[in-house]
Amino acid sequence: MTVKQNYIAGEWVNGADAAENINPSDTRDVVGLYARASLAQAAGAVAAAQAAQPVWAALTSQQRADALDAVGQEIQARKAELADLLAREEGKALSDALGEVQRAAHIFKFFAGEALRLGGELLPSTRPGMTVGITREPVGVVSIITPWNFPIAIPAWKIAPALAYGNAVVFKPAEAVPASAWALVEIMSRVGLPAGTLNLVMGRGRDIGNALLEDPRVSAVTFTGSEGTGRKVAAACVGRQGAMAKFQLEMGGKNPLVVLDDADLDVAVECAINGAFYSTGQRCTASSRLVVTAGIHDRFVAAMTERMKRLQVGDARKTGTVIGPVVDATQLAQDLSYIAIGQSEGATLAFGGEALPEVDGQPGFYLRPALFTGTTNQMRINREEVFGPVASVIQVKDAEEALAVANDTDYGLSAGVCTTSLKQAAHFSRHLQAGMVMVNAPTAGVDPHVPFGGRKASSHGPREQGRYAAEFYTTVKTTYTNP
Ligand code: NAD
């Protein structure tokens, strides 16, 4: 098996060593061997990006737009193949994987347009005769560090705006999912980017992460991943020698879906099933807390457990599979430990929660989606991010208590409410403390052209995606002219 290499300064290069990428739906299947960059190579990638950035920024906006558009077109044309690869390495059910790949294509096309639209402002000065211009410039070299749960969409929503606005990139994907990242960079290596504009360094964060954070040639760091790593990234960005790096962190969630007495039961159940369990619950926006008012609680729980019986767990790439495996052994162990914690805290495991070592004779990291009932918002399962197909029902008295419980969390990424009352929909939209609010829709599943991000411990820094991405990937200059 040939090793898929890192991409540095426009060249494909071997790493210090290589790691196997294992299919979580069938652990006998090795998806590929992927090079792990050395520290020196990571530093070389930063140097290459620094050299390339002014060259890339000096191209016309139309040239940058054309390059990004070409990436979007190729992803679109190869979406079935790329989705198959994504499902194979990450374990996301093929339909979800296809949606993710499609989204990556849309993101590149969106930012191709944005490259042409970056504007500024011209204002009269408060001083006579003077004018004030406000323009945006690239920040420089951007380190991009991504998690495993969206192997192509998250890289896309960071790389596309970074390049659209004239920055150069050093990209480090999560070690569990290098294949989709490699495929994306391979496509991008053929669209005419100046050598060094986009660099791929694969490997473990703890081995090469610091080279991408502490190097003063890196002007900005965009990170998506766990809160713990996010804090380390932030500390490195402010603690380094010389100028601090600008940084943006997208981290965990403990997202509430509120179901009020007047909700349409079928809508509420579908929102909860999709939000809590699709993509095997491995979404930062997953509805892990189902906050349900007393009048609908028993009907909701009964309908949920019935519906969960029909969630087919299996090989991510097989027709009929709704819930693929958990990504790897470490994450499966974490999920199971939280299921045990929930039980020891006195929660009732109303459905699922058992590991399935094999499905259809295939050894994999399978877990039947778990629903806890009889939980309180103080239990660890309702305070800490599990990041698996595990959801809890929290019964509350009324809408007022539901809102208080929904907001009683350290996190604030996404929040939802199911109701048929316009008044309640407006009230919850206004008062839910989250970056994104969903009314009669799953807490997960968002559009590519509007801001994405959260509050509290979920996020730090400007929003991602849509035209709001310019806040992070550009720096503002104010120019005073006295003609
Ligand atoms: P993680 O924090 O373990 O890893 C994320 C990335 O950071 C990986 O590429 C990893 O190699 C790298 N990394 C690890 N240590 C590092 C270090 N010391 N320096 C630099 N980089 C380092 O997260 P994960 O397990 O890959 O992803 C799951 C987490 O991501 C969950 O908490 C989830 O909620 C979160 N997430 C958040 C969003 C969002 O937008 N808010 C989206 C998706 C996932």
XYZ file of C-alpha atoms and ligand atoms in Angstrom:
527
model
C 0.000 0.000 0.000
C 1.557 3.324 -1.016
C 1.666 6.044 1.576
C -0.439 9.129 0.917
C 1.960 12.009 1.433
C 1.894 15.455 2.959
C 1.710 18.442 0.642
C 4.275 21.127 1.418
C 5.438 24.002 -0.791
C 3.664 22.480 -3.779
C 5.368 19.068 -3.410
C 4.070 15.720 -2.163
C 6.488 14.551 0.520
C 6.863 11.564 2.833
C 6.526 12.160 6.552
C 8.436 11.043 9.618
C 6.325 7.881 9.580
C 2.857 6.786 8.501
C -0.389 5.743 10.184
C -3.109 3.320 9.157
C -6.563 4.738 8.570
C -9.044 2.098 9.767
C -12.657 1.697 8.629
C -14.797 1.785 11.810
C -17.546 -0.227 10.058
C -15.103 -3.095 9.492
C -11.881 -2.863 11.425
C -10.220 -5.407 9.117
C -10.401 -2.843 6.308
C -7.442 -0.445 6.086
C -8.574 2.622 4.142
C -4.997 3.698 3.531
C -1.630 4.651 4.927
C -1.154 8.344 5.611
C 2.135 10.109 6.249
C 2.662 11.826 9.571
C 4.640 15.038 9.217
C 7.681 15.748 11.368
C 7.985 18.924 13.389
C 10.546 20.201 10.888
C 8.117 19.565 8.048
C 5.362 21.434 9.858
C 7.755 24.368 10.275
C 8.654 24.052 6.580
C 4.976 24.240 5.691
C 4.670 27.487 7.668
C 7.713 28.901 5.840
C 6.256 27.879 2.472
C 2.947 29.512 3.339
C 4.675 32.688 4.401
C 6.550 32.870 1.094
C 3.450 32.103 -0.991
C 0.968 34.385 0.729
C 1.938 37.673 -0.990
C 2.019 35.902 -4.366
C -1.464 34.505 -3.860
C -2.810 37.790 -2.495
C -1.399 39.645 -5.511
C -3.457 37.581 -7.954
C -6.701 39.167 -9.035
C -9.828 38.388 -7.076
C -11.165 36.766 -10.246
C -8.202 34.369 -10.309
C -8.816 33.430 -6.684
C -12.531 33.037 -7.398
C -11.855 30.800 -10.398
C -9.553 28.530 -8.388
C -12.120 28.092 -5.608
C -14.913 27.557 -8.096
C -12.891 24.824 -9.805
C -12.508 23.060 -6.442
C -16.265 23.264 -5.844
C -16.977 21.893 -9.295
C -14.682 18.909 -8.921
C -16.050 18.038 -5.482
C -19.543 18.224 -6.926
C -18.653 16.045 -9.905
C -17.001 13.408 -7.678
C -19.439 13.603 -4.774
C -20.472 9.926 -4.815
C -16.851 8.745 -4.678
C -15.843 11.285 -2.036
C -18.886 10.464 0.105
C -18.027 6.782 -0.078
C -14.490 7.533 1.117
C -15.795 9.747 3.920
C -18.293 7.113 5.079
C -15.580 4.475 4.932
C -13.070 6.343 7.069
C -15.403 8.106 9.519
C -18.406 5.788 9.723
C -21.014 8.405 8.842
C -24.017 6.846 7.064
C -23.652 7.312 3.323
C -26.654 9.646 3.000
C -25.155 11.938 5.659
C -21.735 11.673 4.018
C -23.214 12.657 0.673
C -24.838 15.691 2.268
C -21.523 16.675 3.809
C -19.607 16.399 0.540
C -22.284 18.360 -1.290
C -22.023 21.004 1.356
C -18.249 21.232 0.894
C -18.822 21.859 -2.835
C -21.375 24.569 -2.062
C -18.976 26.234 0.383
C -16.206 26.507 -2.208
C -18.645 27.944 -4.732
C -20.005 30.403 -2.184
C -16.538 31.679 -1.292
C -15.568 31.873 -4.956
C -18.279 34.537 -5.130
C -17.190 36.148 -1.885
C -13.648 36.605 -3.242
C -15.181 39.057 -5.721
C -17.396 40.807 -3.215
C -14.964 41.854 -0.494
C -15.684 45.545 -0.070
C -14.829 48.412 2.201
C -16.293 51.693 3.340
C -15.590 55.323 2.599
C -16.718 57.827 5.235
C -16.416 61.564 5.695
C -13.937 62.408 8.428
C -14.824 64.498 11.455
C -11.923 66.730 10.375
C -12.356 69.213 7.505
C -11.368 67.997 4.048
C -10.307 64.571 5.224
C -11.802 61.245 4.126
C -11.607 57.923 5.921
C -11.383 54.642 4.064
C -11.933 51.264 5.696
C -10.469 48.305 3.840
C -9.861 44.647 4.599
C -6.566 42.844 4.045
C -5.534 39.212 4.436
C -4.231 38.303 7.890
C -1.311 36.303 6.426
C -0.581 32.670 7.248
C -3.495 30.792 8.788
C -3.147 27.479 10.644
C -6.238 25.335 10.235
C -6.803 22.545 12.777
C -9.879 20.376 12.313
C -11.730 17.556 14.146
C -12.704 14.145 12.815
C -16.474 14.430 12.770
C -16.843 16.467 9.552
C -13.794 15.305 7.588
C -14.468 17.430 4.484
C -17.036 20.102 5.397
C -15.102 21.678 8.273
C -11.832 21.839 6.288
C -13.861 23.365 3.441
C -15.474 26.015 5.585
C -12.077 27.105 6.888
C -9.863 26.708 3.794
C -12.283 28.331 1.327
C -12.650 31.687 3.137
C -8.973 31.733 4.141
C -7.962 31.511 0.485
C -10.799 33.668 -0.851
C -9.495 36.606 1.158
C -5.855 36.117 0.132
C -4.336 34.162 3.007
C -2.049 31.141 2.781
C -2.858 28.006 4.754
C -1.218 25.238 6.739
C -3.893 22.611 7.251
C -3.739 19.835 9.863
C -6.686 17.436 9.743
C -7.641 15.127 12.614
C -5.495 11.999 12.731
C -8.543 9.690 12.524
C -9.722 11.009 9.142
C -6.831 11.914 6.837
C -8.365 10.415 3.675
C -11.026 13.055 3.007
C -8.527 15.805 3.842
C -5.964 14.307 1.505
C -8.522 13.966 -1.294
C -9.546 17.605 -0.867
C -5.957 18.836 -0.961
C -5.221 16.641 -3.975
C -8.064 18.361 -5.831
C -6.760 21.738 -4.708
C -3.232 20.892 -5.857
C -4.523 20.980 -9.457
C -6.338 24.329 -9.593
C -3.363 26.617 -10.050
C -2.615 27.787 -6.517
C 0.931 29.181 -6.263
C 3.186 26.608 -4.545
C 2.921 26.945 -0.768
C -0.491 28.645 -0.753
C -2.070 25.516 0.703
C -0.042 23.002 2.714
C -1.220 19.736 4.229
C 0.529 18.347 7.300
C -1.033 15.196 8.684
C -0.307 13.744 12.091
C -1.088 13.952 15.774
C -1.858 17.293 17.329
C 0.408 16.647 20.263
C 3.349 15.960 17.893
C 3.091 18.820 15.414
C 0.381 21.077 16.800
C 2.741 23.475 18.486
C 4.613 24.153 15.237
C 1.331 25.509 13.887
C 0.518 27.576 16.957
C 3.740 28.961 18.360
C 5.504 29.963 15.139
C 5.442 33.771 14.932
C 5.046 33.501 11.156
C 1.519 32.169 11.771
C -0.818 35.147 12.065
C -4.073 33.359 12.807
C -5.271 29.970 14.031
C -8.721 28.557 13.383
C -9.544 25.505 15.456
C -12.525 23.203 15.728
C -12.416 20.402 18.259
C -12.852 19.667 21.921
C -12.952 22.313 24.618
C -9.840 20.918 26.294
C -7.727 21.192 23.160
C -9.285 24.553 22.389
C -8.025 25.927 25.682
C -4.503 24.699 24.865
C -4.699 26.326 21.438
C -5.787 29.613 22.992
C -2.998 29.492 25.589
C -0.384 28.846 22.887
C -1.710 31.696 20.729
C -1.458 34.261 23.513
C 1.565 32.803 25.314
C 3.996 32.672 22.431
C 6.983 34.939 21.852
C 6.348 38.055 19.763
C 2.947 38.928 18.390
C 0.009 36.883 19.615
C -1.904 34.941 16.988
C -5.489 35.838 16.208
C -7.554 32.783 17.076
C -11.000 31.358 16.597
C -12.262 28.305 18.498
C -15.336 26.177 17.787
C -15.762 23.588 20.498
C -18.277 21.385 22.216
C -21.969 21.563 22.911
C -24.656 20.236 25.231
C -27.482 21.352 23.023
C -31.047 21.373 24.347
C -34.105 20.525 22.280
C -37.166 21.781 24.137
C -40.439 19.961 23.478
C -43.456 21.892 24.728
C -46.908 20.470 25.509
C -48.371 21.998 22.344
C -45.701 20.510 20.024
C -46.658 18.368 17.059
C -45.528 15.000 18.458
C -44.356 13.576 15.117
C -42.335 16.704 14.349
C -40.792 16.679 17.824
C -39.825 13.010 17.598
C -38.266 13.411 14.152
C -36.328 16.487 15.323
C -35.069 14.599 18.358
C -34.164 11.425 16.449
C -32.303 13.338 13.759
C -30.688 15.828 16.115
C -29.599 13.311 18.723
C -28.623 10.252 16.708
C -27.932 10.995 13.040
C -24.233 10.981 12.197
C -24.061 8.638 15.215
C -24.620 11.627 17.517
C -21.119 12.827 16.677
C -22.062 16.396 15.927
C -21.173 19.417 18.009
C -24.767 20.539 17.399
C -26.324 17.212 18.489
C -29.443 17.421 20.695
C -28.068 15.628 23.717
C -30.592 17.131 26.185
C -34.279 16.676 25.374
C -36.111 19.044 27.697
C -39.752 17.958 27.708
C -42.729 19.503 29.499
C -44.907 17.285 31.700
C -48.055 17.243 29.527
C -46.346 15.610 26.535
C -43.537 13.765 28.321
C -44.958 10.227 28.460
C -46.241 10.306 24.872
C -42.903 11.696 23.681
C -40.854 9.013 25.458
C -43.123 6.233 24.171
C -42.909 7.536 20.597
C -39.130 7.987 20.833
C -38.447 4.454 22.020
C -40.748 3.051 19.314
C -38.988 5.138 16.665
C -35.547 4.149 17.936
C -36.324 0.479 17.280
C -36.353 1.336 13.569
C -32.935 3.031 13.545
C -30.835 0.529 11.685
C -27.283 0.339 12.987
C -24.737 -1.004 10.529
C -21.981 -0.508 8.000
C -22.014 3.172 7.067
C -21.922 2.338 3.365
C -24.721 -0.256 3.317
C -28.162 0.635 2.013
C -30.627 0.922 4.862
C -28.085 1.936 7.493
C -29.194 5.015 9.396
C -26.664 4.911 12.228
C -23.088 4.061 11.317
C -20.454 3.000 13.829
C -18.729 5.254 16.325
C -15.518 6.663 14.845
C -12.963 4.634 16.833
C -12.287 2.565 19.919
C -11.426 5.579 22.084
C -14.680 7.360 21.326
C -16.670 4.139 21.820
C -15.057 3.684 25.238
C -15.992 7.278 26.106
C -19.619 6.737 25.036
C -19.895 3.526 27.056
C -18.350 5.114 30.086
C -20.935 7.917 29.999
C -23.717 5.344 29.652
C -22.391 3.670 32.802
C -22.104 7.065 34.523
C -25.734 7.842 33.644
C -26.890 4.578 35.159
C -24.805 5.093 38.272
C -26.319 8.573 38.640
C -29.780 7.003 38.730
C -30.953 7.706 35.184
C -33.107 5.054 33.477
C -31.691 3.611 30.294
C -34.989 3.483 28.394
C -33.497 2.224 25.143
C -30.248 0.977 23.597
C -26.781 1.784 24.843
C -25.197 -1.588 24.171
C -22.054 -2.010 22.113
C -22.417 -4.405 19.185
C -18.987 -5.899 18.511
C -20.164 -7.172 15.124
C -22.928 -6.340 12.670
C -23.506 -8.705 9.715
C -20.296 -10.503 10.607
C -18.233 -7.306 10.419
C -16.222 -6.272 13.458
C -16.720 -2.561 14.107
C -17.305 0.126 16.727
C -21.078 -0.226 16.738
C -23.279 1.196 19.466
C -27.074 1.071 19.632
C -28.332 4.646 20.200
C -29.132 5.237 23.848
C -31.984 7.165 25.435
C -31.966 8.030 29.108
C -35.131 9.082 30.938
C -35.674 10.231 34.499
C -32.608 12.455 34.342
C -31.898 15.775 35.989
C -29.988 18.627 34.458
C -27.361 18.330 37.182
C -26.270 14.823 36.179
C -22.891 14.558 34.480
C -24.545 13.069 31.384
C -26.382 16.386 31.043
C -23.436 18.652 31.816
C -20.541 17.072 29.893
C -20.311 16.447 26.177
C -20.538 12.706 25.408
C -20.162 13.079 21.630
C -21.966 9.882 20.756
C -25.494 8.569 20.093
C -26.590 9.191 23.672
C -29.450 11.532 24.622
C -31.267 12.283 27.876
C -34.841 13.284 28.508
C -35.213 15.910 31.225
C -38.811 16.299 32.333
C -39.885 19.811 33.367
C -43.103 21.342 34.670
C -43.771 23.999 32.064
C -42.318 26.285 29.381
C -40.739 28.610 31.909
C -38.803 25.802 33.585
C -37.915 24.403 30.152
C -36.238 27.653 29.163
C -34.343 27.863 32.440
C -33.102 24.275 32.142
C -32.198 24.694 28.454
C -30.009 27.675 29.339
C -28.511 26.084 32.449
C -25.354 24.795 30.756
C -21.776 25.898 30.237
C -22.267 25.581 26.483
C -24.213 27.617 23.938
C -23.842 26.316 20.416
C -27.295 25.323 19.178
C -30.718 25.078 20.821
C -34.147 24.082 19.552
C -37.790 24.300 20.462
C -40.734 22.280 19.173
C -44.010 24.131 19.547
C -47.072 25.076 17.501
C -47.382 28.389 19.322
C -46.035 31.409 17.498
C -45.779 33.194 20.806
C -43.626 30.457 22.370
C -41.514 30.167 19.216
C -40.756 33.880 19.378
C -40.148 33.785 23.138
C -37.694 30.867 22.950
C -35.948 32.292 19.868
C -35.350 35.450 21.808
C -34.261 33.889 25.099
C -32.395 30.674 24.269
C -28.723 31.399 24.968
C -27.149 29.852 21.895
C -25.459 30.906 18.698
C -28.060 29.080 16.638
C -31.753 28.506 17.406
C -33.975 26.029 15.587
C -37.759 26.175 15.692
C -39.409 22.843 14.839
C -36.116 21.704 13.296
C -33.251 19.532 14.575
C -30.520 21.366 16.486
C -28.031 19.960 13.975
C -28.110 20.639 10.251
C -27.300 24.153 9.089
C -27.039 26.154 5.888
C -23.618 26.911 4.401
C -24.143 30.602 3.647
C -25.040 32.015 7.064
C -23.068 32.418 10.306
C -22.206 29.329 12.310
C -20.951 29.375 15.876
C -21.899 29.556 19.510
C -21.620 31.284 22.841
C -20.185 30.516 26.257
C -17.778 27.538 26.324
C -18.788 26.450 22.809
C -16.991 29.141 20.873
C -14.484 31.917 21.005
C -13.913 34.580 18.377
C -15.800 35.597 15.265
C -18.413 33.400 13.596
C -17.544 31.014 10.790
C -19.194 30.764 7.367
C -21.212 33.104 5.223
C -19.919 36.615 4.767
C -19.278 36.786 8.523
C -16.189 34.648 7.875
C -14.441 37.818 6.692
C -14.238 38.961 10.318
C -11.686 36.286 11.070
C -9.847 35.874 7.780
C -9.216 39.569 7.168
C -7.790 42.421 9.155
C -9.259 45.898 8.954
C -7.259 48.949 7.935
C -8.502 52.510 8.445
C -6.878 55.032 6.102
C -7.150 58.807 6.611
C -6.530 60.903 3.493
C -6.004 64.627 3.505
C -5.990 65.377 -0.223
P -9.794 17.189 19.487
O -9.782 18.417 20.311
O -9.305 15.935 20.085
O -8.928 17.390 18.172
C -9.205 18.439 17.260
C -7.946 18.734 16.457
O -6.970 19.295 17.321
C -7.296 17.502 15.825
O -6.819 17.826 14.535
C -6.146 17.229 16.766
O -5.073 16.561 16.148
C -5.741 18.636 17.133
N -4.936 18.735 18.348
C -4.949 17.928 19.431
N -4.046 18.360 20.336
C -3.451 19.458 19.824
C -2.447 20.353 20.277
N -1.869 20.196 21.464
N -2.115 21.381 19.478
C -2.706 21.557 18.291
N -3.650 20.731 17.791
C -4.037 19.704 18.553
O -11.299 17.042 18.970
P -11.934 15.832 18.140
O -12.090 14.669 19.058
O -11.213 15.657 16.854
O -13.364 16.436 17.768
C -14.492 16.332 18.590
C -14.782 17.652 19.255
O -14.947 18.659 18.270
C -16.071 17.669 20.046
O -15.861 18.316 21.277
C -17.023 18.493 19.196
O -18.059 19.129 19.881
C -16.094 19.453 18.566
N -16.656 20.032 17.365
C -17.080 21.331 17.404
C -17.644 21.908 16.291
C -18.097 23.335 16.324
O -18.174 23.940 15.274
N -18.380 23.899 17.481
C -17.769 21.169 15.121
C -17.332 19.863 15.105
C -16.759 19.297 16.238
